[in-house]
Amino acid sequence: RPVAAVNYWAPHVTVAAVIEQAGKFLMVEERVAGQTVFNQPAGHLEPGESLIAAVIRETREETGHVFVPSALVGIYQYLSPETNEPFLRFAFCGRAQAMAPQPTLDADIIAAHWLDTDHLASGAVRLRSAMVLEAISDYRAARFASLELLHG
């Protein structure tokens, strides 16, 4: 007997690293759908990967830095206005260790930059999504959760 199709919500699960140093945040300048945008080091969770492993990997692939996460900043739901695709983003804060001498970055990454919040909020650069400033705001408000909350 055939099983009825189940209609369920299946968001893209992503991670992001909120990394501050000397009042500036590590951001990536990247090409997305033909446009240049700025985002935290971020990307998709891969099959079999933990959220913490994913954010460490994405930060290395997009900036060359080794990321050492210390806390969960927030979990964000986002519906892309361009594609109508849902996202569930886990943002972590922590520190960036020294960058590799000549890192090989993902193909869509133009460069990594240290930028202050005023510059990011000014409209001088196009942000990938509203989640960029939301995570920075939550970080600056010290809204942290222990990494011990995450299992798996």
PDB file of C-alpha atoms in Angstrom:
ATOM      1  CA  ARG A   1       0.000   0.000   0.000  1.00  0.00           C
ATOM      2  CA  PRO A   2       1.514   3.370  -1.031  1.00  0.00           C
ATOM      3  CA  VAL A   3       2.551   5.841   1.640  1.00  0.00           C
ATOM      4  CA  ALA A   4       1.143   9.347   1.336  1.00  0.00           C
ATOM      5  CA  ALA A   5       3.691  12.075   0.591  1.00  0.00           C
ATOM      6  CA  VAL A   6       4.585  14.166   3.609  1.00  0.00           C
ATOM      7  CA  ASN A   7       4.919  17.878   3.127  1.00  0.00           C
ATOM      8  CA  TYR A   8       7.409  19.355   5.592  1.00  0.00           C
ATOM      9  CA  TRP A   9       9.594  22.371   6.067  1.00  0.00           C
ATOM     10  CA  ALA A  10      13.232  21.635   5.174  1.00  0.00           C
ATOM     11  CA  PRO A  11      15.460  24.677   5.644  1.00  0.00           C
ATOM     12  CA  HIS A  12      19.078  25.007   4.579  1.00  0.00           C
ATOM     13  CA  VAL A  13      21.092  24.590   7.790  1.00  0.00           C
ATOM     14  CA  THR A  14      23.992  27.018   7.894  1.00  0.00           C
ATOM     15  CA  VAL A  15      26.642  28.185  10.339  1.00  0.00           C
ATOM     16  CA  ALA A  16      28.393  31.537  10.761  1.00  0.00           C
ATOM     17  CA  ALA A  17      31.392  32.819  12.738  1.00  0.00           C
ATOM     18  CA  VAL A  18      31.185  36.180  14.517  1.00  0.00           C
ATOM     19  CA  ILE A  19      34.816  37.084  15.140  1.00  0.00           C
ATOM     20  CA  GLU A  20      35.817  40.436  16.647  1.00  0.00           C
ATOM     21  CA  GLN A  21      39.338  41.765  16.981  1.00  0.00           C
ATOM     22  CA  ALA A  22      40.237  45.304  18.028  1.00  0.00           C
ATOM     23  CA  GLY A  23      36.664  46.497  17.447  1.00  0.00           C
ATOM     24  CA  LYS A  24      36.429  45.069  13.923  1.00  0.00           C
ATOM     25  CA  PHE A  25      34.693  41.960  12.635  1.00  0.00           C
ATOM     26  CA  LEU A  26      36.106  39.389  10.236  1.00  0.00           C
ATOM     27  CA  MET A  27      33.962  39.494   7.106  1.00  0.00           C
ATOM     28  CA  VAL A  28      34.152  37.849   3.721  1.00  0.00           C
ATOM     29  CA  GLU A  29      33.539  39.635   0.461  1.00  0.00           C
ATOM     30  CA  GLU A  30      31.950  37.113  -1.881  1.00  0.00           C
ATOM     31  CA  ARG A  31      30.129  36.737  -5.171  1.00  0.00           C
ATOM     32  CA  VAL A  32      26.555  35.472  -4.891  1.00  0.00           C
ATOM     33  CA  ALA A  33      24.255  35.327  -7.906  1.00  0.00           C
ATOM     34  CA  GLY A  34      26.458  37.792  -9.778  1.00  0.00           C
ATOM     35  CA  GLN A  35      26.579  40.348  -6.953  1.00  0.00           C
ATOM     36  CA  THR A  36      29.299  41.226  -4.471  1.00  0.00           C
ATOM     37  CA  VAL A  37      28.109  40.934  -0.867  1.00  0.00           C
ATOM     38  CA  PHE A  38      29.624  40.846   2.609  1.00  0.00           C
ATOM     39  CA  ASN A  39      28.942  38.123   5.147  1.00  0.00           C
ATOM     40  CA  GLN A  40      30.461  36.509   8.188  1.00  0.00           C
ATOM     41  CA  PRO A  41      32.478  33.419   7.352  1.00  0.00           C
ATOM     42  CA  ALA A  42      29.527  31.083   6.829  1.00  0.00           C
ATOM     43  CA  GLY A  43      28.207  28.129   4.937  1.00  0.00           C
ATOM     44  CA  HIS A  44      26.170  24.964   4.867  1.00  0.00           C
ATOM     45  CA  LEU A  45      26.291  22.087   7.299  1.00  0.00           C
ATOM     46  CA  GLU A  46      27.515  18.980   5.475  1.00  0.00           C
ATOM     47  CA  PRO A  47      26.128  15.456   6.000  1.00  0.00           C
ATOM     48  CA  GLY A  48      27.556  13.802   9.113  1.00  0.00           C
ATOM     49  CA  GLU A  49      29.199  17.030  10.310  1.00  0.00           C
ATOM     50  CA  SER A  50      28.633  18.705  13.673  1.00  0.00           C
ATOM     51  CA  LEU A  51      27.674  22.376  13.805  1.00  0.00           C
ATOM     52  CA  ILE A  52      30.979  23.229  15.516  1.00  0.00           C
ATOM     53  CA  ALA A  53      33.033  21.320  12.944  1.00  0.00           C
ATOM     54  CA  ALA A  54      31.107  23.091  10.168  1.00  0.00           C
ATOM     55  CA  VAL A  55      31.804  26.613  11.461  1.00  0.00           C
ATOM     56  CA  ILE A  56      35.504  25.795  11.955  1.00  0.00           C
ATOM     57  CA  ARG A  57      35.703  24.381   8.403  1.00  0.00           C
ATOM     58  CA  GLU A  58      33.785  27.248   6.784  1.00  0.00           C
ATOM     59  CA  THR A  59      35.936  29.887   8.505  1.00  0.00           C
ATOM     60  CA  ARG A  60      39.115  28.174   7.308  1.00  0.00           C
ATOM     61  CA  GLU A  61      37.801  27.735   3.752  1.00  0.00           C
ATOM     62  CA  GLU A  62      36.613  31.340   3.466  1.00  0.00           C
ATOM     63  CA  THR A  63      39.292  33.271   5.386  1.00  0.00           C
ATOM     64  CA  GLY A  64      42.279  30.998   5.943  1.00  0.00           C
ATOM     65  CA  HIS A  65      41.935  31.521   9.715  1.00  0.00           C
ATOM     66  CA  VAL A  66      41.581  28.753  12.268  1.00  0.00           C
ATOM     67  CA  PHE A  67      38.411  29.531  14.249  1.00  0.00           C
ATOM     68  CA  VAL A  68      38.124  28.563  17.906  1.00  0.00           C
ATOM     69  CA  PRO A  69      34.418  28.843  18.852  1.00  0.00           C
ATOM     70  CA  SER A  70      33.589  29.813  22.439  1.00  0.00           C
ATOM     71  CA  ALA A  71      29.800  30.265  22.481  1.00  0.00           C
ATOM     72  CA  LEU A  72      26.590  30.138  20.474  1.00  0.00           C
ATOM     73  CA  VAL A  73      25.422  33.679  19.684  1.00  0.00           C
ATOM     74  CA  GLY A  74      22.044  32.817  18.210  1.00  0.00           C
ATOM     75  CA  ILE A  75      19.879  30.690  15.972  1.00  0.00           C
ATOM     76  CA  TYR A  76      18.215  32.603  13.153  1.00  0.00           C
ATOM     77  CA  GLN A  77      15.364  31.761  10.784  1.00  0.00           C
ATOM     78  CA  TYR A  78      15.505  33.531   7.453  1.00  0.00           C
ATOM     79  CA  LEU A  79      13.443  33.359   4.287  1.00  0.00           C
ATOM     80  CA  SER A  80      15.374  34.553   1.246  1.00  0.00           C
ATOM     81  CA  PRO A  81      13.342  37.238  -0.538  1.00  0.00           C
ATOM     82  CA  GLU A  82      15.105  36.389  -3.822  1.00  0.00           C
ATOM     83  CA  THR A  83      14.596  32.621  -3.839  1.00  0.00           C
ATOM     84  CA  ASN A  84      11.932  32.058  -1.167  1.00  0.00           C
ATOM     85  CA  GLU A  85      14.240  29.418   0.344  1.00  0.00           C
ATOM     86  CA  PRO A  86      14.247  29.007   4.148  1.00  0.00           C
ATOM     87  CA  PHE A  87      17.468  29.052   6.167  1.00  0.00           C
ATOM     88  CA  LEU A  88      18.215  28.083   9.756  1.00  0.00           C
ATOM     89  CA  ARG A  89      21.519  29.689  10.786  1.00  0.00           C
ATOM     90  CA  PHE A  90      23.605  28.909  13.864  1.00  0.00           C
ATOM     91  CA  ALA A  91      25.981  31.788  14.665  1.00  0.00           C
ATOM     92  CA  PHE A  92      28.999  31.227  16.898  1.00  0.00           C
ATOM     93  CA  CYS A  93      31.491  33.625  18.415  1.00  0.00           C
ATOM     94  CA  GLY A  94      35.104  32.934  19.216  1.00  0.00           C
ATOM     95  CA  ARG A  95      38.575  33.925  18.203  1.00  0.00           C
ATOM     96  CA  ALA A  96      40.549  33.569  15.002  1.00  0.00           C
ATOM     97  CA  GLN A  97      44.030  32.174  15.220  1.00  0.00           C
ATOM     98  CA  ALA A  98      46.783  33.099  12.813  1.00  0.00           C
ATOM     99  CA  MET A  99      46.023  32.778   9.138  1.00  0.00           C
ATOM    100  CA  ALA A 100      47.905  30.373   6.891  1.00  0.00           C
ATOM    101  CA  PRO A 101      50.654  32.190   4.892  1.00  0.00           C
ATOM    102  CA  GLN A 102      48.922  31.725   1.523  1.00  0.00           C
ATOM    103  CA  PRO A 103      45.474  30.260   2.154  1.00  0.00           C
ATOM    104  CA  THR A 104      43.449  28.718  -0.644  1.00  0.00           C
ATOM    105  CA  LEU A 105      39.990  30.243  -0.309  1.00  0.00           C
ATOM    106  CA  ASP A 106      36.684  29.020  -1.754  1.00  0.00           C
ATOM    107  CA  ALA A 107      36.243  30.062  -5.382  1.00  0.00           C
ATOM    108  CA  ASP A 108      33.397  32.522  -4.695  1.00  0.00           C
ATOM    109  CA  ILE A 109      35.385  34.421  -2.026  1.00  0.00           C
ATOM    110  CA  ILE A 110      36.968  37.671  -3.218  1.00  0.00           C
ATOM    111  CA  ALA A 111      38.733  38.576   0.041  1.00  0.00           C
ATOM    112  CA  ALA A 112      38.495  38.622   3.814  1.00  0.00           C
ATOM    113  CA  HIS A 113      38.314  41.988   5.600  1.00  0.00           C
ATOM    114  CA  TRP A 114      38.230  43.326   9.156  1.00  0.00           C
ATOM    115  CA  LEU A 115      35.381  45.882   9.223  1.00  0.00           C
ATOM    116  CA  ASP A 116      33.745  47.874  12.003  1.00  0.00           C
ATOM    117  CA  THR A 117      30.026  47.811  12.714  1.00  0.00           C
ATOM    118  CA  ASP A 118      29.490  51.409  11.600  1.00  0.00           C
ATOM    119  CA  HIS A 119      30.871  50.611   8.158  1.00  0.00           C
ATOM    120  CA  LEU A 120      28.747  47.473   7.881  1.00  0.00           C
ATOM    121  CA  ALA A 121      25.572  49.273   8.988  1.00  0.00           C
ATOM    122  CA  SER A 122      26.184  52.375   6.853  1.00  0.00           C
ATOM    123  CA  GLY A 123      25.033  50.826   3.593  1.00  0.00           C
ATOM    124  CA  ALA A 124      28.503  51.338   2.084  1.00  0.00           C
ATOM    125  CA  VAL A 125      28.657  47.580   1.500  1.00  0.00           C
ATOM    126  CA  ARG A 126      25.881  45.203   0.517  1.00  0.00           C
ATOM    127  CA  LEU A 127      25.256  42.567   3.187  1.00  0.00           C
ATOM    128  CA  ARG A 128      24.361  38.991   2.242  1.00  0.00           C
ATOM    129  CA  SER A 129      21.317  39.134   4.534  1.00  0.00           C
ATOM    130  CA  ALA A 130      19.877  40.859   7.589  1.00  0.00           C
ATOM    131  CA  MET A 131      21.291  38.006   9.689  1.00  0.00           C
ATOM    132  CA  VAL A 132      24.772  39.575   9.413  1.00  0.00           C
ATOM    133  CA  LEU A 133      23.918  42.603  11.558  1.00  0.00           C
ATOM    134  CA  GLU A 134      21.515  40.619  13.771  1.00  0.00           C
ATOM    135  CA  ALA A 135      24.317  38.279  14.826  1.00  0.00           C
ATOM    136  CA  ILE A 136      26.709  41.173  15.451  1.00  0.00           C
ATOM    137  CA  SER A 137      24.050  42.947  17.515  1.00  0.00           C
ATOM    138  CA  ASP A 138      23.414  39.816  19.583  1.00  0.00           C
ATOM    139  CA  TYR A 139      27.163  39.347  20.028  1.00  0.00           C
ATOM    140  CA  ARG A 140      27.634  42.941  21.188  1.00  0.00           C
ATOM    141  CA  ALA A 141      24.742  42.492  23.643  1.00  0.00           C
ATOM    142  CA  ALA A 142      26.598  39.437  25.023  1.00  0.00           C
ATOM    143  CA  ARG A 143      23.713  37.089  24.223  1.00  0.00           C
ATOM    144  CA  PHE A 144      25.686  33.878  24.433  1.00  0.00           C
ATOM    145  CA  ALA A 145      24.759  30.273  25.067  1.00  0.00           C
ATOM    146  CA  SER A 146      27.178  27.561  26.084  1.00  0.00           C
ATOM    147  CA  LEU A 147      28.465  25.199  23.419  1.00  0.00           C
ATOM    148  CA  GLU A 148      27.466  22.437  25.820  1.00  0.00           C
ATOM    149  CA  LEU A 149      23.882  22.903  24.611  1.00  0.00           C
ATOM    150  CA  LEU A 150      24.867  21.323  21.287  1.00  0.00           C
ATOM    151  CA  HIS A 151      24.913  17.553  20.983  1.00  0.00           C
ATOM    152  CA  GLY A 152      25.682  15.222  18.145  1.00  0.00           C
TER     153      GLY A 152
END
